[in-house]
CSV table of C-alpha atoms in Angstrom, one decimal:
chain,number,residue,atom,x,y,z
A,1,UNK,CA,0.0,0.0,0.0
A,2,UNK,CA,1.1,3.6,-0.7
A,3,UNK,CA,2.1,5.3,2.5
A,4,UNK,CA,4.1,8.1,4.1
A,5,UNK,CA,5.6,7.8,7.6
A,6,UNK,CA,6.8,10.5,9.9
A,7,UNK,CA,8.4,8.5,12.7
A,8,UNK,CA,8.7,11.3,15.3
A,9,UNK,CA,5.6,12.9,16.9
A,10,UNK,CA,7.8,15.7,18.2
A,11,UNK,CA,11.2,17.1,17.5
A,12,UNK,CA,12.9,19.4,20.0
A,13,UNK,CA,15.8,21.6,19.1
A,14,UNK,CA,17.5,24.7,20.5
A,15,UNK,CA,17.4,27.9,18.6
A,16,UNK,CA,20.5,28.2,16.3
A,17,UNK,CA,21.0,24.5,16.1
A,18,UNK,CA,20.3,22.5,12.9
A,19,UNK,CA,17.0,20.7,12.7
A,20,UNK,CA,15.8,17.6,10.8
A,21,UNK,CA,12.3,16.4,10.5
A,22,UNK,CA,12.1,12.8,9.1
A,23,UNK,CA,9.9,11.4,6.4
A,24,UNK,CA,10.0,8.1,4.7
A,25,UNK,CA,7.7,6.9,1.9
A,26,UNK,CA,6.5,3.8,0.2
A,27,UNK,CA,5.0,4.3,-3.2
A,28,UNK,CA,5.2,2.7,-6.6
A,29,UNK,CA,6.8,4.5,-9.4
A,30,UNK,CA,8.6,7.9,-9.2
A,31,UNK,CA,7.6,9.7,-6.1
A,32,UNK,CA,6.4,13.4,-6.1
A,33,UNK,CA,7.2,14.5,-2.5
A,34,UNK,CA,6.1,17.6,-0.6
A,35,UNK,CA,6.6,19.3,2.7
A,36,UNK,CA,4.0,21.6,4.3
A,37,UNK,CA,4.0,23.6,7.6
A,38,UNK,CA,1.0,24.4,9.7
A,39,UNK,CA,0.9,27.1,12.4
A,40,UNK,CA,-1.7,27.0,15.1
A,41,UNK,CA,-5.3,27.4,13.8
A,42,UNK,CA,-4.1,28.0,10.3
A,43,UNK,CA,-4.1,26.2,7.0
A,44,UNK,CA,-1.1,24.3,5.6
A,45,UNK,CA,1.5,26.3,3.9
A,46,UNK,CA,3.5,24.7,1.0
A,47,UNK,CA,7.3,24.7,1.8
A,48,UNK,CA,8.9,22.7,-1.0
A,49,UNK,CA,8.6,19.8,-3.3
A,50,UNK,CA,10.7,17.2,-5.2
A,51,UNK,CA,9.5,16.1,-8.6
A,52,UNK,CA,12.7,15.3,-10.4
A,53,UNK,CA,16.3,16.5,-10.8
A,54,UNK,CA,18.6,17.6,-8.0
A,55,UNK,CA,18.2,15.5,-4.8
A,56,UNK,CA,18.6,18.6,-2.6
A,57,UNK,CA,15.5,20.8,-2.8
A,58,UNK,CA,15.4,24.3,-1.4
A,59,UNK,CA,12.2,25.9,-0.2
A,60,UNK,CA,10.7,28.7,1.7
A,61,UNK,CA,12.0,30.2,5.0
A,62,UNK,CA,15.5,28.6,4.6
A,63,UNK,CA,14.2,25.0,4.6
A,64,UNK,CA,15.6,22.3,2.4
A,65,UNK,CA,14.9,18.6,1.9
A,66,UNK,CA,17.0,15.8,0.6
A,67,UNK,CA,15.5,13.1,-1.5
A,68,UNK,CA,17.2,9.7,-1.0
A,69,UNK,CA,15.9,7.1,-3.3
A,70,UNK,CA,17.8,4.2,-1.8
A,71,UNK,CA,16.5,5.0,1.7
A,72,UNK,CA,13.1,6.1,0.4
A,73,UNK,CA,13.4,9.2,2.5
A,74,UNK,CA,12.7,12.9,2.1
A,75,UNK,CA,13.9,14.6,5.3
A,76,UNK,CA,13.3,18.2,6.0
A,77,UNK,CA,16.3,20.3,7.2
A,78,UNK,CA,17.3,23.7,8.2
A,79,UNK,CA,20.9,24.7,9.2
A,80,UNK,CA,19.9,27.1,12.0
A,81,UNK,CA,16.5,26.8,13.7
A,82,UNK,CA,14.4,29.8,14.8
A,83,UNK,CA,11.8,29.9,17.6
A,84,UNK,CA,9.3,31.0,14.9
A,85,UNK,CA,9.9,27.7,13.1
A,86,UNK,CA,7.9,26.0,15.9
A,87,UNK,CA,4.9,24.5,14.1
A,88,UNK,CA,3.4,21.2,12.8
A,89,UNK,CA,5.1,19.8,9.7
A,90,UNK,CA,3.6,17.4,7.2
A,91,UNK,CA,5.3,15.3,4.6
A,92,UNK,CA,3.2,14.2,1.6
A,93,UNK,CA,3.5,12.1,-1.5
A,94,UNK,CA,1.5,11.9,-4.7
A,95,UNK,CA,-0.9,9.0,-4.7
A,96,UNK,CA,0.2,7.1,-7.8
A,97,UNK,CA,-3.2,5.5,-8.0
A,98,UNK,CA,-4.9,8.9,-8.4
A,99,UNK,CA,-4.3,11.8,-10.7
A,100,UNK,CA,-5.4,14.2,-7.9
A,101,UNK,CA,-4.6,13.1,-4.5
A,102,UNK,CA,-1.8,13.4,-2.0
A,103,UNK,CA,-1.0,11.0,0.8
A,104,UNK,CA,-0.1,12.9,4.0
A,105,UNK,CA,2.0,11.8,6.9
A,106,UNK,CA,0.7,12.1,10.4
A,107,UNK,CA,2.7,15.2,11.1
A,108,UNK,CA,5.6,16.1,13.3
A,109,UNK,CA,5.5,18.9,15.9
A,110,UNK,CA,8.7,21.0,15.9
A,111,UNK,CA,9.5,22.8,19.1
A,112,UNK,CA,12.4,25.3,19.0
A,113,UNK,CA,13.6,26.4,22.4
A,114,UNK,CA,15.0,29.9,22.8
B,1,UNK,CA,-1.5,35.2,-8.3
B,2,UNK,CA,-3.8,32.6,-7.0
B,3,UNK,CA,-5.6,32.9,-3.7
B,4,UNK,CA,-8.0,30.7,-1.8
B,5,UNK,CA,-10.7,32.0,0.6
B,6,UNK,CA,-12.4,30.0,3.2
B,7,UNK,CA,-15.1,31.1,5.6
B,8,UNK,CA,-16.1,31.4,8.3
B,9,UNK,CA,-13.0,31.1,10.3
B,10,UNK,CA,-14.8,29.7,13.3
B,11,UNK,CA,-18.3,28.3,13.8
B,12,UNK,CA,-20.2,27.0,16.8
B,13,UNK,CA,-23.3,25.0,15.9
B,14,UNK,CA,-25.8,22.9,17.9
B,15,UNK,CA,-26.2,19.2,17.2
B,16,UNK,CA,-28.8,18.7,14.5
B,17,UNK,CA,-28.4,22.1,12.9
B,18,UNK,CA,-27.4,22.5,9.2
B,19,UNK,CA,-23.9,23.4,8.0
B,20,UNK,CA,-22.5,25.3,5.0
B,21,UNK,CA,-18.9,26.1,4.6
B,22,UNK,CA,-17.7,27.9,1.5
B,23,UNK,CA,-14.4,28.0,-0.3
B,24,UNK,CA,-13.5,30.0,-3.4
B,25,UNK,CA,-10.4,30.3,-5.4
B,26,UNK,CA,-9.2,33.3,-7.4
B,27,UNK,CA,-6.6,33.6,-10.1
B,28,UNK,CA,-6.9,30.2,-11.8
B,29,UNK,CA,-9.5,28.3,-13.8
B,30,UNK,CA,-10.7,24.8,-13.7
B,31,UNK,CA,-8.8,23.9,-10.5
B,32,UNK,CA,-9.1,20.6,-8.6
B,33,UNK,CA,-10.7,21.3,-5.3
B,34,UNK,CA,-10.5,19.4,-2.0
B,35,UNK,CA,-12.1,19.3,1.5
B,36,UNK,CA,-10.1,17.9,4.3
B,37,UNK,CA,-10.9,17.5,8.0
B,38,UNK,CA,-8.2,17.6,10.6
B,39,UNK,CA,-9.0,16.2,14.0
B,40,UNK,CA,-7.1,16.9,17.2
B,41,UNK,CA,-4.6,19.2,15.4
B,42,UNK,CA,-2.9,16.3,13.6
B,43,UNK,CA,-3.6,14.1,10.7
B,44,UNK,CA,-5.5,15.1,7.6
B,45,UNK,CA,-8.5,13.2,6.3
B,46,UNK,CA,-9.5,13.8,2.7
B,47,UNK,CA,-13.3,14.1,2.6
B,48,UNK,CA,-14.2,15.2,-1.0
B,49,UNK,CA,-12.5,16.2,-4.1
B,50,UNK,CA,-13.7,17.7,-7.3
B,51,UNK,CA,-12.2,17.9,-10.8
B,52,UNK,CA,-15.0,20.1,-12.3
B,53,UNK,CA,-18.3,21.7,-11.9
B,54,UNK,CA,-20.8,19.2,-10.5
B,55,UNK,CA,-18.2,16.5,-10.2
B,56,UNK,CA,-17.7,15.4,-6.6
B,57,UNK,CA,-15.9,12.3,-5.3
B,58,UNK,CA,-16.4,11.2,-1.7
B,59,UNK,CA,-13.6,9.5,0.1
B,60,UNK,CA,-15.3,8.3,3.2
B,61,UNK,CA,-19.0,7.7,4.1
B,62,UNK,CA,-20.2,10.4,6.5
B,63,UNK,CA,-22.7,12.9,7.5
B,64,UNK,CA,-21.4,15.5,5.1
B,65,UNK,CA,-21.8,16.4,1.4
B,66,UNK,CA,-20.0,18.7,-1.0
B,67,UNK,CA,-21.1,20.6,-4.0
B,68,UNK,CA,-19.4,22.7,-6.7
B,69,UNK,CA,-21.9,25.0,-8.2
B,70,UNK,CA,-19.3,27.1,-10.0
B,71,UNK,CA,-15.8,26.5,-11.3
B,72,UNK,CA,-14.0,28.1,-8.4
B,73,UNK,CA,-16.5,27.5,-5.6
B,74,UNK,CA,-16.6,24.5,-3.4
B,75,UNK,CA,-19.2,24.1,-0.6
B,76,UNK,CA,-19.2,21.6,2.3
B,77,UNK,CA,-22.7,20.9,3.8
B,78,UNK,CA,-24.6,18.9,6.3
B,79,UNK,CA,-28.3,18.7,6.9
B,80,UNK,CA,-27.9,17.7,10.5
B,81,UNK,CA,-24.6,18.1,12.4
B,82,UNK,CA,-23.3,15.4,14.8
B,83,UNK,CA,-21.0,15.9,17.7
B,84,UNK,CA,-18.4,13.9,15.7
B,85,UNK,CA,-18.4,16.5,12.9
B,86,UNK,CA,-16.4,18.9,15.1
B,87,UNK,CA,-13.0,19.6,13.8
B,88,UNK,CA,-10.8,21.8,11.6
B,89,UNK,CA,-11.9,21.9,8.0
B,90,UNK,CA,-9.5,22.8,5.3
B,91,UNK,CA,-10.2,23.6,1.7
B,92,UNK,CA,-7.4,23.2,-0.9
B,93,UNK,CA,-6.9,23.6,-4.6
B,94,UNK,CA,-4.4,22.3,-7.2
B,95,UNK,CA,-3.9,22.8,-10.9
B,96,UNK,CA,-5.1,20.2,-13.3
B,97,UNK,CA,-2.5,17.7,-14.5
B,98,UNK,CA,-0.6,19.1,-17.4
B,99,UNK,CA,-1.0,22.7,-16.3
B,100,UNK,CA,2.2,24.5,-15.7
B,101,UNK,CA,1.4,24.6,-12.0
B,102,UNK,CA,0.5,21.0,-11.9
B,103,UNK,CA,2.5,18.2,-10.3
B,104,UNK,CA,-0.1,17.9,-7.6
B,105,UNK,CA,0.9,20.7,-5.4
B,106,UNK,CA,-2.1,21.6,-3.2
B,107,UNK,CA,-2.6,25.1,-1.7
B,108,UNK,CA,-4.7,25.4,1.4
B,109,UNK,CA,-7.1,27.9,2.8
B,110,UNK,CA,-6.9,29.2,6.3
B,111,UNK,CA,-9.4,26.7,7.6
B,112,UNK,CA,-12.7,26.7,9.6
B,113,UNK,CA,-12.8,25.6,13.2
B,114,UNK,CA,-16.2,23.9,13.7
B,115,UNK,CA,-17.4,23.1,17.2
B,116,UNK,CA,-20.7,21.1,17.4
B,117,UNK,CA,-22.2,21.3,20.9
């Protein structure tokens, strides 16, 4: 079955330190992968996506993600975390069985301590 | 540029009352439209999606229905709300496959917090 896993419910990091939010996927065919961020009581904001090409994708707010085909992973990273990065992060993958749908992970809460 | 509007932002309704949530998209034509529910501030559940006017696909059986009376308007409805309908409802759009903004990126509205009491 097609799926996306975010193995960590919460990630804690000190401001200024690098952060990583993990995502692994299991889909048939070439994956289209996405990261979204959600602030409290707000909708999801698109951060970045991987479709093809360079395995390192750069996105909004200084975030980047690395596509690793052999490990079927698409981890979100940032070199230096900000308190304002504290939010809920979702990884998603195109559903290869549908022309329209995304499969979302369960979300990871990032808490950046001052 | 494209924008998506969703209203109201919050809604408190009694059990058994009707519901109508509206979502509109500007700056694009013939978008795919989606309704999601997010429970307990976590996972997203796709409720409905639409690829054109009057074309609605339901993902899960439930007390809700959706309609798309115009190209860029998507409405979520219920005739009688249940307690279990409480949650955070999100509307999203994406470009049709083949469009230059395609590749399945979905863009979300700000959401509606529904409390059924």
